[in-house]
PDB file of C-alpha atoms in Angstrom:
ATOM      1  CA  MET B   1       9.239  16.876  -9.150  1.00  0.00           C
ATOM      2  CA  LEU B   2       7.166  17.856 -12.119  1.00  0.00           C
ATOM      3  CA  ASP B   3       4.121  15.777 -11.070  1.00  0.00           C
ATOM      4  CA  LEU B   4       2.858  18.475  -8.760  1.00  0.00           C
ATOM      5  CA  PHE B   5       2.434  20.781 -11.699  1.00  0.00           C
ATOM      6  CA  ALA B   6       1.627  18.467 -14.409  1.00  0.00           C
ATOM      7  CA  ASP B   7      -2.043  18.739 -16.124  1.00  0.00           C
ATOM      8  CA  GLU B   8      -2.724  15.128 -16.864  1.00  0.00           C
ATOM      9  CA  LYS B   9      -6.096  13.713 -16.000  1.00  0.00           C
ATOM     10  CA  PRO B  10      -6.388  10.320 -14.529  1.00  0.00           C
ATOM     11  CA  TRP B  11      -6.191   7.440 -16.606  1.00  0.00           C
ATOM     12  CA  HIS B  12      -6.673   3.375 -16.390  1.00  0.00           C
ATOM     13  CA  GLU B  13      -3.494   1.214 -17.221  1.00  0.00           C
ATOM     14  CA  PRO B  14      -3.866  -2.489 -17.511  1.00  0.00           C
ATOM     15  CA  LEU B  15      -1.337  -4.610 -15.866  1.00  0.00           C
ATOM     16  CA  ALA B  16      -2.763  -7.839 -15.707  1.00  0.00           C
ATOM     17  CA  SER B  17      -6.056  -9.869 -15.516  1.00  0.00           C
ATOM     18  CA  GLY B  18      -8.220  -8.540 -12.287  1.00  0.00           C
ATOM     19  CA  ALA B  19      -5.182  -5.796 -11.970  1.00  0.00           C
ATOM     20  CA  VAL B  20      -4.853  -2.010 -13.134  1.00  0.00           C
ATOM     21  CA  ILE B  21      -3.115   0.908 -12.582  1.00  0.00           C
ATOM     22  CA  LEU B  22      -5.251   3.874 -11.948  1.00  0.00           C
ATOM     23  CA  ARG B  23      -2.499   6.990 -12.915  1.00  0.00           C
ATOM     24  CA  ARG B  24      -2.684   9.639 -10.803  1.00  0.00           C
ATOM     25  CA  PHE B  25      -6.132   8.946  -9.115  1.00  0.00           C
ATOM     26  CA  ALA B  26      -5.152  10.006  -5.744  1.00  0.00           C
ATOM     27  CA  PHE B  27      -3.268  13.094  -7.157  1.00  0.00           C
ATOM     28  CA  GLU B  28      -5.896  15.580  -5.908  1.00  0.00           C
ATOM     29  CA  SER B  29      -6.744  14.095  -2.364  1.00  0.00           C
ATOM     30  CA  ALA B  30      -2.833  13.737  -1.765  1.00  0.00           C
ATOM     31  CA  PRO B  31      -2.400  16.615   0.624  1.00  0.00           C
ATOM     32  CA  ALA B  32      -5.450  15.435   2.771  1.00  0.00           C
ATOM     33  CA  LEU B  33      -4.150  11.818   2.758  1.00  0.00           C
ATOM     34  CA  LEU B  34      -0.533  12.850   3.894  1.00  0.00           C
ATOM     35  CA  ARG B  35      -2.271  14.982   6.857  1.00  0.00           C
ATOM     36  CA  ALA B  36      -4.336  12.100   7.959  1.00  0.00           C
ATOM     37  CA  ILE B  37      -0.846   9.999   7.711  1.00  0.00           C
ATOM     38  CA  ALA B  38       0.602  12.081  10.318  1.00  0.00           C
ATOM     39  CA  VAL B  39      -2.369  12.064  12.615  1.00  0.00           C
ATOM     40  CA  THR B  40      -2.261   8.398  12.687  1.00  0.00           C
ATOM     41  CA  ALA B  41       1.428   8.258  13.019  1.00  0.00           C
ATOM     42  CA  ARG B  42       1.229  10.388  16.217  1.00  0.00           C
ATOM     43  CA  LEU B  43      -1.183   7.855  17.880  1.00  0.00           C
ATOM     44  CA  SER B  44       0.853   4.670  16.353  1.00  0.00           C
ATOM     45  CA  PRO B  45       4.286   5.676  15.436  1.00  0.00           C
ATOM     46  CA  PHE B  46       5.839   4.319  11.999  1.00  0.00           C
ATOM     47  CA  ARG B  47       8.428   1.382  13.285  1.00  0.00           C
ATOM     48  CA  GLN B  48      10.817  -1.099  11.362  1.00  0.00           C
ATOM     49  CA  MET B  49       9.370  -4.426  12.257  1.00  0.00           C
ATOM     50  CA  VAL B  50      11.365  -7.630  12.774  1.00  0.00           C
ATOM     51  CA  THR B  51      10.668 -10.466  10.665  1.00  0.00           C
ATOM     52  CA  PRO B  52      10.034 -14.213  12.324  1.00  0.00           C
ATOM     53  CA  GLY B  53      13.458 -14.906  11.022  1.00  0.00           C
ATOM     54  CA  GLY B  54      15.266 -11.926  13.002  1.00  0.00           C
ATOM     55  CA  TYR B  55      15.496  -9.422   9.834  1.00  0.00           C
ATOM     56  CA  THR B  56      14.873  -5.775  10.327  1.00  0.00           C
ATOM     57  CA  MET B  57      12.801  -4.644   7.417  1.00  0.00           C
ATOM     58  CA  SER B  58      14.050  -1.531   5.726  1.00  0.00           C
ATOM     59  CA  VAL B  59      10.663  -0.083   5.358  1.00  0.00           C
ATOM     60  CA  ALA B  60       8.753   1.856   8.416  1.00  0.00           C
ATOM     61  CA  MET B  61       5.270   0.981   8.779  1.00  0.00           C
ATOM     62  CA  THR B  62       2.122   1.798  11.038  1.00  0.00           C
ATOM     63  CA  ASN B  63      -1.308   0.621  10.646  1.00  0.00           C
ATOM     64  CA  CYS B  64      -5.136   1.906  10.907  1.00  0.00           C
ATOM     65  CA  GLY B  65      -8.399   0.553  10.865  1.00  0.00           C
ATOM     66  CA  HIS B  66      -9.961  -2.113  12.827  1.00  0.00           C
ATOM     67  CA  LEU B  67      -7.094  -4.826  12.022  1.00  0.00           C
ATOM     68  CA  GLY B  68      -3.454  -3.738  11.487  1.00  0.00           C
ATOM     69  CA  TRP B  69      -0.876  -6.201  10.167  1.00  0.00           C
ATOM     70  CA  THR B  70       2.450  -7.010  12.207  1.00  0.00           C
ATOM     71  CA  THR B  71       4.905  -9.716  13.101  1.00  0.00           C
ATOM     72  CA  ASP B  72       5.853 -11.691  16.162  1.00  0.00           C
ATOM     73  CA  GLN B  73       8.172 -14.699  16.755  1.00  0.00           C
ATOM     74  CA  HIS B  74       5.569 -17.261  15.199  1.00  0.00           C
ATOM     75  CA  GLY B  75       4.921 -15.337  11.796  1.00  0.00           C
ATOM     76  CA  TYR B  76       2.790 -12.471  10.299  1.00  0.00           C
ATOM     77  CA  LEU B  77      -0.448 -11.774  11.524  1.00  0.00           C
ATOM     78  CA  TYR B  78      -3.319  -9.204  11.617  1.00  0.00           C
ATOM     79  CA  SER B  79      -4.130  -7.721  15.411  1.00  0.00           C
ATOM     80  CA  PRO B  80      -6.496  -5.011  16.687  1.00  0.00           C
ATOM     81  CA  VAL B  81      -4.169  -4.087  19.104  1.00  0.00           C
ATOM     82  CA  ASP B  82      -0.691  -2.020  18.249  1.00  0.00           C
ATOM     83  CA  PRO B  83       1.892  -4.086  20.022  1.00  0.00           C
ATOM     84  CA  LEU B  84       3.944  -0.622  20.484  1.00  0.00           C
ATOM     85  CA  THR B  85       1.294   1.244  22.235  1.00  0.00           C
ATOM     86  CA  GLY B  86      -1.091  -1.527  23.501  1.00  0.00           C
ATOM     87  CA  ALA B  87      -3.921   0.634  22.302  1.00  0.00           C
ATOM     88  CA  HIS B  88      -6.016  -0.406  19.372  1.00  0.00           C
ATOM     89  CA  TRP B  89      -4.705   1.277  16.071  1.00  0.00           C
ATOM     90  CA  PRO B  90      -6.206   4.643  15.056  1.00  0.00           C
ATOM     91  CA  PRO B  91      -9.324   4.372  13.116  1.00  0.00           C
ATOM     92  CA  LEU B  92      -9.318   4.303   9.264  1.00  0.00           C
ATOM     93  CA  PRO B  93      -9.520   8.224   8.482  1.00  0.00           C
ATOM     94  CA  GLU B  94     -12.641   9.093   6.147  1.00  0.00           C
ATOM     95  CA  VAL B  95     -10.461  10.524   3.615  1.00  0.00           C
ATOM     96  CA  PHE B  96      -8.714   7.120   3.168  1.00  0.00           C
ATOM     97  CA  ALA B  97     -12.198   5.286   3.197  1.00  0.00           C
ATOM     98  CA  GLU B  98     -13.372   7.454   0.499  1.00  0.00           C
ATOM     99  CA  LEU B  99     -10.199   7.385  -1.569  1.00  0.00           C
ATOM    100  CA  CYS B 100     -10.204   3.562  -1.498  1.00  0.00           C
ATOM    101  CA  GLN B 101     -13.862   3.061  -2.161  1.00  0.00           C
ATOM    102  CA  GLN B 102     -13.512   5.256  -5.414  1.00  0.00           C
ATOM    103  CA  ALA B 103     -10.652   3.181  -6.550  1.00  0.00           C
ATOM    104  CA  ALA B 104     -11.815  -0.192  -5.952  1.00  0.00           C
ATOM    105  CA  THR B 105     -14.958   1.009  -8.046  1.00  0.00           C
ATOM    106  CA  ALA B 106     -13.238   2.259 -10.918  1.00  0.00           C
ATOM    107  CA  ALA B 107     -10.911  -0.854 -11.013  1.00  0.00           C
ATOM    108  CA  GLY B 108     -14.203  -3.216 -11.035  1.00  0.00           C
ATOM    109  CA  TYR B 109     -14.108  -3.999  -7.469  1.00  0.00           C
ATOM    110  CA  PRO B 110     -17.554  -1.958  -5.931  1.00  0.00           C
ATOM    111  CA  ASP B 111     -18.258  -4.206  -3.036  1.00  0.00           C
ATOM    112  CA  PHE B 112     -14.741  -3.834  -1.266  1.00  0.00           C
ATOM    113  CA  LYS B 113     -14.751  -2.807   2.628  1.00  0.00           C
ATOM    114  CA  PRO B 114     -11.177  -2.673   3.898  1.00  0.00           C
ATOM    115  CA  ASP B 115     -10.964  -3.014   7.579  1.00  0.00           C
ATOM    116  CA  ALA B 116      -7.108  -2.499   7.543  1.00  0.00           C
ATOM    117  CA  CYS B 117      -4.764  -0.258   6.047  1.00  0.00           C
ATOM    118  CA  LEU B 118      -0.690  -0.756   6.357  1.00  0.00           C
ATOM    119  CA  ILE B 119       0.858   2.562   5.736  1.00  0.00           C
ATOM    120  CA  ASN B 120       4.677   1.997   4.544  1.00  0.00           C
ATOM    121  CA  ARG B 121       7.321   5.045   4.683  1.00  0.00           C
ATOM    122  CA  TYR B 122      10.286   4.452   2.306  1.00  0.00           C
ATOM    123  CA  THR B 123      13.663   6.398   2.595  1.00  0.00           C
ATOM    124  CA  PRO B 124      16.234   5.970   0.237  1.00  0.00           C
ATOM    125  CA  GLY B 125      17.563   2.417  -0.044  1.00  0.00           C
ATOM    126  CA  ALA B 126      14.391   0.702   1.577  1.00  0.00           C
ATOM    127  CA  LYS B 127      12.914  -1.784  -0.391  1.00  0.00           C
ATOM    128  CA  LEU B 128      10.229  -4.649  -0.340  1.00  0.00           C
ATOM    129  CA  SER B 129      10.983  -8.258  -1.224  1.00  0.00           C
ATOM    130  CA  LEU B 130       8.713 -10.058  -3.681  1.00  0.00           C
ATOM    131  CA  HIS B 131       6.387 -11.712  -1.730  1.00  0.00           C
ATOM    132  CA  GLN B 132       2.004 -12.567  -1.709  1.00  0.00           C
ATOM    133  CA  ASP B 133      -0.182 -10.731   0.252  1.00  0.00           C
ATOM    134  CA  LYS B 134      -1.739 -13.947   1.561  1.00  0.00           C
ATOM    135  CA  ASP B 135      -2.265 -13.737   5.275  1.00  0.00           C
ATOM    136  CA  GLU B 136      -6.172 -12.492   4.628  1.00  0.00           C
ATOM    137  CA  PRO B 137      -8.730 -14.956   5.196  1.00  0.00           C
ATOM    138  CA  ASP B 138     -10.973 -13.914   2.176  1.00  0.00           C
ATOM    139  CA  LEU B 139      -8.712 -13.748  -1.065  1.00  0.00           C
ATOM    140  CA  ARG B 140     -11.624 -12.831  -3.059  1.00  0.00           C
ATOM    141  CA  ALA B 141     -11.324  -9.183  -1.791  1.00  0.00           C
ATOM    142  CA  PRO B 142      -8.688  -7.042  -3.669  1.00  0.00           C
ATOM    143  CA  ILE B 143      -5.858  -5.186  -2.683  1.00  0.00           C
ATOM    144  CA  VAL B 144      -5.906  -1.226  -3.131  1.00  0.00           C
ATOM    145  CA  SER B 145      -2.318   0.434  -3.051  1.00  0.00           C
ATOM    146  CA  VAL B 146      -1.759   4.134  -2.854  1.00  0.00           C
ATOM    147  CA  SER B 147       1.591   5.688  -3.741  1.00  0.00           C
ATOM    148  CA  LEU B 148       2.234   9.383  -2.386  1.00  0.00           C
ATOM    149  CA  GLY B 149       5.612  11.209  -2.444  1.00  0.00           C
ATOM    150  CA  LEU B 150       8.699  10.117  -4.547  1.00  0.00           C
ATOM    151  CA  PRO B 151       8.400   7.531  -7.628  1.00  0.00           C
ATOM    152  CA  ALA B 152       9.230   3.989  -7.107  1.00  0.00           C
ATOM    153  CA  ILE B 153       9.697   0.713  -9.575  1.00  0.00           C
ATOM    154  CA  PHE B 154       6.771  -1.561  -8.548  1.00  0.00           C
ATOM    155  CA  GLN B 155       7.322  -5.098  -9.306  1.00  0.00           C
ATOM    156  CA  PHE B 156       4.458  -7.533 -10.090  1.00  0.00           C
ATOM    157  CA  GLY B 157       4.739 -10.865 -11.284  1.00  0.00           C
ATOM    158  CA  GLY B 158       2.868 -14.045 -11.075  1.00  0.00           C
ATOM    159  CA  LEU B 159       1.661 -17.030  -8.725  1.00  0.00           C
ATOM    160  CA  ARG B 160       5.249 -18.265  -8.568  1.00  0.00           C
ATOM    161  CA  ARG B 161       8.274 -16.406  -7.382  1.00  0.00           C
ATOM    162  CA  SER B 162      10.184 -17.130 -10.516  1.00  0.00           C
ATOM    163  CA  ASP B 163       7.676 -16.025 -12.656  1.00  0.00           C
ATOM    164  CA  PRO B 164       8.457 -12.981 -15.086  1.00  0.00           C
ATOM    165  CA  LEU B 165       8.271  -9.594 -13.457  1.00  0.00           C
ATOM    166  CA  LYS B 166       6.425  -6.604 -14.843  1.00  0.00           C
ATOM    167  CA  ARG B 167       8.620  -3.237 -13.868  1.00  0.00           C
ATOM    168  CA  VAL B 168       6.458  -0.120 -13.542  1.00  0.00           C
ATOM    169  CA  LEU B 169       7.201   3.166 -12.311  1.00  0.00           C
ATOM    170  CA  LEU B 170       4.796   4.195  -9.902  1.00  0.00           C
ATOM    171  CA  GLU B 171       4.682   7.950  -9.317  1.00  0.00           C
ATOM    172  CA  HIS B 172       3.175  10.559  -6.656  1.00  0.00           C
ATOM    173  CA  GLY B 173      -0.989   9.893  -6.542  1.00  0.00           C
ATOM    174  CA  ASP B 174      -1.109   6.368  -8.887  1.00  0.00           C
ATOM    175  CA  VAL B 175      -3.072   3.911  -7.440  1.00  0.00           C
ATOM    176  CA  VAL B 176      -2.742   0.079  -8.245  1.00  0.00           C
ATOM    177  CA  VAL B 177      -5.741  -2.416  -7.700  1.00  0.00           C
ATOM    178  CA  TRP B 178      -5.145  -5.890  -8.145  1.00  0.00           C
ATOM    179  CA  GLY B 179      -7.672  -8.758  -7.347  1.00  0.00           C
ATOM    180  CA  GLY B 180      -9.371 -12.018  -9.272  1.00  0.00           C
ATOM    181  CA  ASN B 181      -7.071 -13.902 -11.218  1.00  0.00           C
ATOM    182  CA  SER B 182      -3.887 -11.886 -10.019  1.00  0.00           C
ATOM    183  CA  ARG B 183      -4.957 -11.552  -6.272  1.00  0.00           C
ATOM    184  CA  LEU B 184      -2.017 -13.711  -5.155  1.00  0.00           C
ATOM    185  CA  PHE B 185       0.635 -12.662  -7.712  1.00  0.00           C
ATOM    186  CA  TYR B 186       4.181 -11.955  -6.158  1.00  0.00           C
ATOM    187  CA  HIS B 187       4.824  -8.295  -6.186  1.00  0.00           C
ATOM    188  CA  GLY B 188       7.459  -5.669  -4.409  1.00  0.00           C
ATOM    189  CA  VAL B 189       9.130  -2.956  -4.494  1.00  0.00           C
ATOM    190  CA  GLN B 190      12.889  -1.977  -5.928  1.00  0.00           C
ATOM    191  CA  PRO B 191      15.106  -0.137  -3.529  1.00  0.00           C
ATOM    192  CA  LEU B 192      13.904   3.631  -3.512  1.00  0.00           C
ATOM    193  CA  LYS B 193      15.930   5.735  -5.361  1.00  0.00           C
ATOM    194  CA  THR B 194      17.378   9.356  -3.502  1.00  0.00           C
ATOM    195  CA  GLY B 195      15.222  12.331  -4.514  1.00  0.00           C
ATOM    196  CA  TYR B 196      13.115  14.990  -3.115  1.00  0.00           C
ATOM    197  CA  HIS B 197       9.134  15.614  -3.303  1.00  0.00           C
ATOM    198  CA  PRO B 198       7.700  18.838  -2.328  1.00  0.00           C
ATOM    199  CA  LEU B 199       5.024  17.090   0.001  1.00  0.00           C
ATOM    200  CA  THR B 200       7.312  14.414   1.138  1.00  0.00           C
ATOM    201  CA  GLY B 201      10.644  15.435   1.220  1.00  0.00           C
ATOM    202  CA  ASP B 202      12.948  12.519   0.701  1.00  0.00           C
ATOM    203  CA  CYS B 203      10.264   9.931   1.272  1.00  0.00           C
ATOM    204  CA  ARG B 204       7.829   7.624  -0.493  1.00  0.00           C
ATOM    205  CA  TYR B 205       4.630   6.859   1.237  1.00  0.00           C
ATOM    206  CA  ASN B 206       2.273   3.600   0.483  1.00  0.00           C
ATOM    207  CA  LEU B 207      -1.196   2.643   1.674  1.00  0.00           C
ATOM    208  CA  THR B 208      -2.154  -0.564   1.187  1.00  0.00           C
ATOM    209  CA  PHE B 209      -5.843  -1.226   1.775  1.00  0.00           C
ATOM    210  CA  ARG B 210      -7.048  -4.925   2.667  1.00  0.00           C
ATOM    211  CA  GLN B 211     -10.101  -6.935   3.797  1.00  0.00           C
ATOM    212  CA  ALA B 212      -8.331  -8.572   6.918  1.00  0.00           C
ATOM    213  CA  GLY B 213     -11.162  -9.841   8.877  1.00  0.00           C
ATOM    214  CA  LYS B 214     -13.983 -12.094   7.898  1.00  0.00           C
ATOM    215  CA  LYS B 215     -16.747 -10.686   5.803  1.00  0.00           C
ATOM    216  CA  GLU B 216     -19.861 -10.023   7.860  1.00  0.00           C
TER     217      GLU B 216
END
């Protein structure tokens, strides 16, 4: 992977109204972010969640922060407790909070205060089907999504599942922020292709920051 040695500075790439790709924004902090992921996973291990319909997701997940995204037989929900361990989710690492605040501010959302971070681990073939992030009580808050490791094709559509999709390559260190008019746009990740990254091996990690509780 050549991106480990590339010398491009971060830049902004418009995606839609209210949405932007911050290319390479997390590149410098990536090693610290990955160390924090490892610490978090020791406390709340990665697992492949089962949807209410009985489908086992191909992406392995864990969480950190005051709330964590999870599933049960009734649907999708945010909970302060990890159902796998019975303990509270690990706290949001400081390096996560700092990077998220910087990215949100750069994208035009300086007041964003995340209380949940979903950590996804993709291996070859893993994907995320088109969906909307709509389980949060305050949809005025944006989403901040950080890509680490292997590149992936990110799909970004519109308010209807049938709307045309933009397909963009997200590489190590890229951050996508969306809110405002595009907050409920459908999005997903195509199946991860086989590859190798010096920092993550055959994996891609994604951090998704959200405001999942009611804003104080």
